[in-house]
CSV table of C-alpha atoms and ligand atoms in Angstrom, one decimal:
chain,number,residue,atom,x,y,z
A,1,MET,CA,12.1,37.0,45.7
A,2,ALA,CA,13.3,41.0,43.2
A,3,PRO,CA,15.6,42.6,45.0
A,4,SER,CA,15.5,45.3,47.1
A,5,VAL,CA,17.2,48.1,45.4
A,6,ARG,CA,17.2,51.8,46.7
A,7,ARG,CA,15.2,53.6,43.4
A,8,LYS,CA,15.9,57.6,43.2
A,9,PRO,CA,11.9,58.8,41.8
A,10,ILE,CA,11.5,60.6,39.1
A,11,ILE,CA,8.4,62.5,38.0
A,12,ALA,CA,8.8,63.9,34.4
A,13,GLY,CA,6.7,66.1,32.6
A,14,ASN,CA,5.2,65.4,28.0
A,15,TRP,CA,3.7,68.5,28.3
A,16,LYS,CA,2.7,67.5,25.0
A,17,MET,CA,2.1,70.3,22.4
A,18,ASN,CA,1.8,72.5,24.7
A,19,GLY,CA,4.4,75.1,25.1
A,20,LEU,CA,6.5,78.5,23.6
A,21,GLN,CA,8.9,80.5,24.4
A,22,LYS,CA,7.5,82.2,27.3
A,23,SER,CA,7.2,79.3,29.1
A,24,LYS,CA,9.3,78.8,29.8
A,25,SER,CA,8.7,81.3,32.8
A,26,GLU,CA,7.0,78.1,34.9
A,27,VAL,CA,10.4,76.5,34.8
A,28,THR,CA,11.3,79.1,36.1
A,29,LYS,CA,8.5,79.4,38.3
A,30,LEU,CA,10.0,75.7,39.6
A,31,ALA,CA,13.2,75.8,39.5
A,32,LYS,CA,12.4,78.4,42.4
A,33,ARG,CA,10.8,76.5,44.4
A,34,MET,CA,12.2,73.1,44.0
A,35,GLU,CA,15.9,75.7,45.8
A,36,LYS,CA,13.8,74.0,48.8
A,37,LEU,CA,13.2,70.2,47.9
A,38,PRO,CA,16.8,68.4,48.3
A,39,THR,CA,19.1,67.0,45.6
A,40,ARG,CA,18.7,63.5,46.4
A,41,ALA,CA,15.0,63.7,47.1
A,42,CYS,CA,14.1,63.1,43.4
A,43,ASP,CA,14.9,63.8,40.1
A,44,VAL,CA,12.8,65.8,38.0
A,45,LEU,CA,12.3,66.7,34.6
A,46,ILE,CA,10.3,68.4,31.7
A,47,CYS,CA,10.2,66.9,28.1
A,48,PRO,CA,8.6,70.1,26.5
A,49,PRO,CA,7.6,70.0,22.6
A,50,ALA,CA,11.0,69.9,20.6
A,51,THR,CA,11.3,73.7,19.5
A,52,ILE,CA,12.2,75.3,23.0
A,53,ILE,CA,13.3,72.1,24.2
A,54,ALA,CA,16.9,74.6,23.1
A,55,THR,CA,15.4,77.4,25.1
A,56,LEU,CA,14.0,75.6,28.3
A,57,SER,CA,17.3,73.4,28.6
A,58,GLN,CA,18.9,77.3,29.3
A,59,THR,CA,16.7,78.1,30.9
A,60,ALA,CA,17.3,75.0,33.5
A,61,LYS,CA,20.7,75.1,33.4
A,62,GLY,CA,22.3,75.5,36.9
A,63,THR,CA,18.2,74.4,38.5
A,64,GLN,CA,17.2,70.9,39.6
A,65,ILE,CA,15.7,70.5,36.3
A,66,ALA,CA,16.9,68.7,33.2
A,67,ILE,CA,14.8,68.4,30.2
A,68,GLY,CA,14.3,65.7,27.5
A,69,ALA,CA,12.4,65.4,24.4
A,70,GLN,CA,8.9,63.2,23.6
A,71,ASP,CA,9.8,61.1,20.6
A,72,CYS,CA,12.3,60.8,18.5
A,73,HIS,CA,13.3,58.8,14.7
A,74,GLN,CA,14.2,55.6,14.8
A,75,ASN,CA,17.0,56.5,11.8
A,76,ASP,CA,19.9,58.6,12.0
A,77,SER,CA,19.2,61.2,9.3
A,78,GLY,CA,17.9,60.8,6.1
A,79,ALA,CA,14.1,61.8,4.3
A,80,HIS,CA,11.7,61.9,6.6
A,81,THR,CA,10.1,65.0,6.2
A,82,GLY,CA,9.2,66.7,9.9
A,83,ASP,CA,11.1,63.9,12.0
A,84,LEU,CA,14.1,64.6,13.8
A,85,SER,CA,16.7,62.1,15.5
A,86,ALA,CA,17.6,61.4,18.6
A,87,ALA,CA,21.3,63.2,17.6
A,88,MET,CA,19.9,66.9,16.7
A,89,VAL,CA,17.4,66.6,20.4
A,90,LYS,CA,20.2,65.7,21.7
A,91,GLU,CA,21.9,69.2,20.7
A,92,ALA,CA,18.9,70.5,21.6
A,93,GLY,CA,19.3,69.5,25.3
A,94,ALA,CA,17.6,66.3,25.7
A,95,LYS,CA,18.7,64.3,28.8
A,96,TRP,CA,16.3,61.9,28.1
A,97,ILE,CA,13.8,61.2,25.0
A,98,ILE,CA,10.3,59.7,25.6
A,99,VAL,CA,9.7,56.7,23.1
A,100,GLY,CA,6.2,54.8,22.4
A,101,HIS,CA,3.4,56.9,24.3
A,102,SER,CA,0.3,56.0,23.2
A,103,GLU,CA,-0.6,59.0,21.8
A,104,ARG,CA,3.1,57.8,19.5
A,105,ARG,CA,1.2,54.4,18.8
A,106,THR,CA,-2.5,55.9,18.1
A,107,ASP,CA,-2.0,59.0,16.6
A,108,HIS,CA,1.5,57.6,14.5
A,109,GLY,CA,0.8,54.1,14.1
A,110,GLU,CA,4.0,53.3,16.0
A,111,THR,CA,4.7,49.9,16.8
A,112,ASP,CA,6.0,48.1,19.5
A,113,LYS,CA,8.7,47.1,17.0
A,114,VAL,CA,10.0,50.6,15.9
A,115,VAL,CA,10.1,51.8,19.5
A,116,ALA,CA,12.1,49.3,20.8
A,117,ALA,CA,14.0,50.9,17.4
A,118,LYS,CA,14.3,54.2,18.8
A,119,ALA,CA,15.0,53.2,21.9
A,120,ILE,CA,18.1,52.3,20.9
A,121,ALA,CA,18.3,55.6,18.8
A,122,ALA,CA,18.2,57.2,22.1
A,123,LEU,CA,20.8,55.4,23.9
A,124,GLY,CA,23.2,55.7,20.8
A,125,GLN,CA,23.4,59.4,21.9
A,126,LYS,CA,23.2,58.6,25.0
A,127,CYS,CA,20.3,60.2,26.0
A,128,GLY,CA,18.1,57.3,28.6
A,129,ALA,CA,15.4,56.6,26.5
A,130,ILE,CA,11.3,56.4,28.3
A,131,VAL,CA,9.4,53.4,27.8
A,132,CYS,CA,6.1,53.2,27.7
A,133,VAL,CA,3.3,50.6,27.6
A,134,GLY,CA,-0.2,50.5,28.8
A,135,GLU,CA,-3.3,48.8,28.1
A,136,THR,CA,-6.4,50.1,26.5
A,137,LEU,CA,-9.8,50.3,28.5
A,138,LYS,CA,-11.3,47.1,25.6
A,139,GLU,CA,-8.7,45.8,26.6
A,140,ARG,CA,-8.2,45.8,31.2
A,141,LYS,CA,-11.9,44.7,29.7
A,142,ALA,CA,-10.8,42.3,28.5
A,143,LYS,CA,-9.1,40.9,30.8
A,144,ASP,CA,-5.7,41.1,28.4
A,145,THR,CA,-4.4,43.8,30.2
A,146,LEU,CA,-1.0,41.9,31.2
A,147,LYS,CA,-1.3,40.1,28.3
A,148,VAL,CA,-0.8,43.4,26.8
A,149,ILE,CA,2.4,45.0,28.6
A,150,SER,CA,4.5,41.2,28.8
A,151,ARG,CA,3.5,41.9,25.3
A,152,GLN,CA,5.1,45.8,24.7
A,153,VAL,CA,7.8,45.4,26.9
A,154,ARG,CA,9.6,42.2,25.2
A,155,ASN,CA,9.2,43.7,22.2
A,156,SER,CA,9.3,47.6,23.2
A,157,LEU,CA,12.6,47.6,25.0
A,158,PRO,CA,16.3,48.0,23.2
A,159,LYS,CA,17.7,44.8,23.3
A,160,GLU,CA,21.0,45.6,24.3
A,161,GLY,CA,22.9,48.6,26.1
A,162,ALA,CA,19.5,49.0,28.5
A,163,THR,CA,21.4,50.1,32.2
A,164,ALA,CA,19.3,51.5,34.7
A,165,LYS,CA,21.0,54.4,34.2
A,166,ASN,CA,20.0,55.0,30.4
A,167,LEU,CA,16.7,53.3,30.3
A,168,ILE,CA,13.2,53.6,32.8
A,169,LEU,CA,9.6,52.4,31.9
A,170,ALA,CA,5.9,54.2,32.5
A,171,TYR,CA,2.9,52.0,33.0
A,172,GLU,CA,0.7,54.1,31.5
A,173,PRO,CA,-2.8,52.9,30.7
A,174,VAL,CA,-4.2,54.6,27.4
A,175,TRP,CA,-8.3,54.4,28.9
A,176,ALA,CA,-6.3,57.4,32.0
A,177,ILE,CA,-4.2,59.2,30.1
A,178,GLY,CA,-6.0,62.4,30.3
A,179,THR,CA,-9.6,62.2,31.1
A,180,GLY,CA,-9.1,62.1,34.5
A,181,LEU,CA,-9.7,57.9,35.6
A,182,THR,CA,-6.8,56.3,37.2
A,183,PRO,CA,-6.7,52.4,38.8
A,184,THR,CA,-7.7,51.3,41.3
A,185,LEU,CA,-4.2,50.8,44.0
A,186,ASP,CA,-4.2,47.1,44.5
A,187,GLN,CA,-3.8,48.0,40.1
A,188,ILE,CA,-1.1,49.9,39.7
A,189,ARG,CA,1.0,47.6,42.3
A,190,GLU,CA,-0.4,44.3,40.3
A,191,VAL,CA,1.4,46.1,37.1
A,192,HIS,CA,4.1,47.9,38.4
A,193,ALA,CA,4.5,44.1,40.6
A,194,PHE,CA,4.4,42.4,37.0
A,195,ILE,CA,6.9,44.6,34.2
A,196,ARG,CA,9.0,44.5,37.3
A,197,LYS,CA,9.2,40.4,37.1
A,198,LYS,CA,10.0,41.2,33.3
A,199,LEU,CA,12.2,43.1,33.3
A,200,ILE,CA,14.6,41.4,36.2
A,201,THR,CA,13.8,38.4,33.1
A,202,ALA,CA,15.0,40.6,30.1
A,203,LEU,CA,17.4,42.6,31.8
A,204,GLY,CA,18.7,39.8,35.0
A,205,ASP,CA,20.1,41.7,38.3
A,206,GLU,CA,19.6,46.0,36.4
A,207,GLY,CA,16.6,45.4,35.8
A,208,ALA,CA,15.7,45.1,39.5
A,209,LYS,CA,17.1,49.5,39.4
A,210,VAL,CA,15.3,50.2,36.7
A,211,ARG,CA,12.9,52.4,37.5
A,212,ILE,CA,9.1,52.4,36.5
A,213,LEU,CA,7.1,55.1,36.0
A,214,TYR,CA,3.1,55.2,36.5
A,215,GLY,CA,1.4,57.6,34.0
A,216,GLY,CA,-2.4,58.8,33.9
A,217,SER,CA,-3.8,61.5,35.2
A,218,VAL,CA,-2.0,62.1,38.2
A,219,LYS,CA,-2.5,65.5,39.8
A,220,PRO,CA,-1.3,66.8,43.1
A,221,ALA,CA,-4.4,65.2,44.9
A,222,ASN,CA,-3.6,61.8,44.1
A,223,ALA,CA,0.2,61.9,43.9
A,224,SER,CA,0.7,61.0,47.9
A,225,ASP,CA,-1.3,57.9,47.5
A,226,ILE,CA,0.5,56.4,44.2
A,227,LEU,CA,3.5,57.7,44.6
A,228,GLY,CA,3.8,55.7,48.1
A,229,VAL,CA,1.9,52.0,45.8
A,230,GLU,CA,5.9,49.1,45.4
A,231,ASP,CA,7.4,49.5,42.7
A,232,VAL,CA,6.3,52.8,41.7
A,233,ASP,CA,9.3,55.4,40.9
A,234,GLY,CA,7.7,57.8,40.4
A,235,ALA,CA,5.3,59.7,37.3
A,236,LEU,CA,4.8,60.2,33.8
A,237,VAL,CA,2.8,63.9,34.1
A,238,GLY,CA,0.9,65.3,31.4
A,239,GLY,CA,-1.6,68.5,32.0
A,240,ALA,CA,-0.6,68.5,35.5
A,241,SER,CA,3.1,69.2,34.3
A,242,LEU,CA,1.6,72.2,32.0
A,243,LYS,CA,1.3,75.1,35.6
A,244,ALA,CA,3.9,75.0,37.9
A,245,SER,CA,1.9,75.4,41.2
A,246,ASP,CA,0.8,72.1,40.3
A,247,PHE,CA,3.3,70.5,38.9
A,248,TRP,CA,5.2,71.6,42.1
A,249,GLY,CA,2.1,69.7,43.7
A,250,ILE,CA,3.4,66.5,42.7
A,251,ILE,CA,7.2,67.3,43.0
A,252,LYS,CA,6.8,67.7,47.3
A,253,THR,CA,5.6,64.5,47.7
A,254,TYR,CA,9.2,63.5,47.7
A,255,ALA,CA,10.0,66.8,49.1
B,1,LIG,C1,1.5,61.2,29.1
B,1,LIG,O1,0.3,62.4,28.8
B,1,LIG,O2,1.4,60.6,29.3
B,1,LIG,C2,0.1,61.4,30.6
B,1,LIG,C3,-0.3,60.4,31.7
B,1,LIG,O3,-1.0,62.7,30.9
B,1,LIG,P1,-2.5,63.1,31.8
B,1,LIG,O4,-1.0,63.4,33.1
B,1,LIG,O5,-2.9,64.1,32.2
B,1,LIG,O6,-3.1,62.2,32.0
């Protein structure tokens, strides 16, 4: 049985390809609302496009909001036009880097091996890595969900150096991202318990402390049900993280 440990929840926003310099006003508005949030309640992270990581990091200074990145290249430098290394996003202010988001896996053909290499690059820069996994609708319908998750967790995790302080797993069913659809609470519970077991197998006791986020159409209206599921240690939020009022509607579940 998994040892019982307390994990500090984290609500992470993934702004995807949304946000300009003026979007810093959303960070300011959110920080204002969060003044009432006890610091121990939960961590809050916003991962904007790389072009505004530096600006938002300045805006978020002295607040309870951390800024992260949505991706990094697996190499430290070199001929990779348009890509950004972990050191670059770290220098801009990123504390965490999302790797293996399903949109990267689909749009850019990222394999589990590439995702693991990106996670290693993140950890090498002393950034945390948020490793995303999740099944497609076809895989769920074929009852292959746990098989897919097992493969992704096994092969996408950094092989060494991962601890509960620098690694987060995000379970994001591909069919739930941006669709308004969500799995049932039992389905979420089943996958999170499964991932917990895999993390303990991979990392021993440390695996019990790693946070597992649910992602896929989390909104203020469904947040408290989803965040109340065992082994759900927070959420990775896309659409509902863009406006401070919506994002706060999710974060305040922990207030
Ligand atoms: C995401 O992009 O990680 C995500 C979960 O998006 P949404 O919340 O919009 O479904």
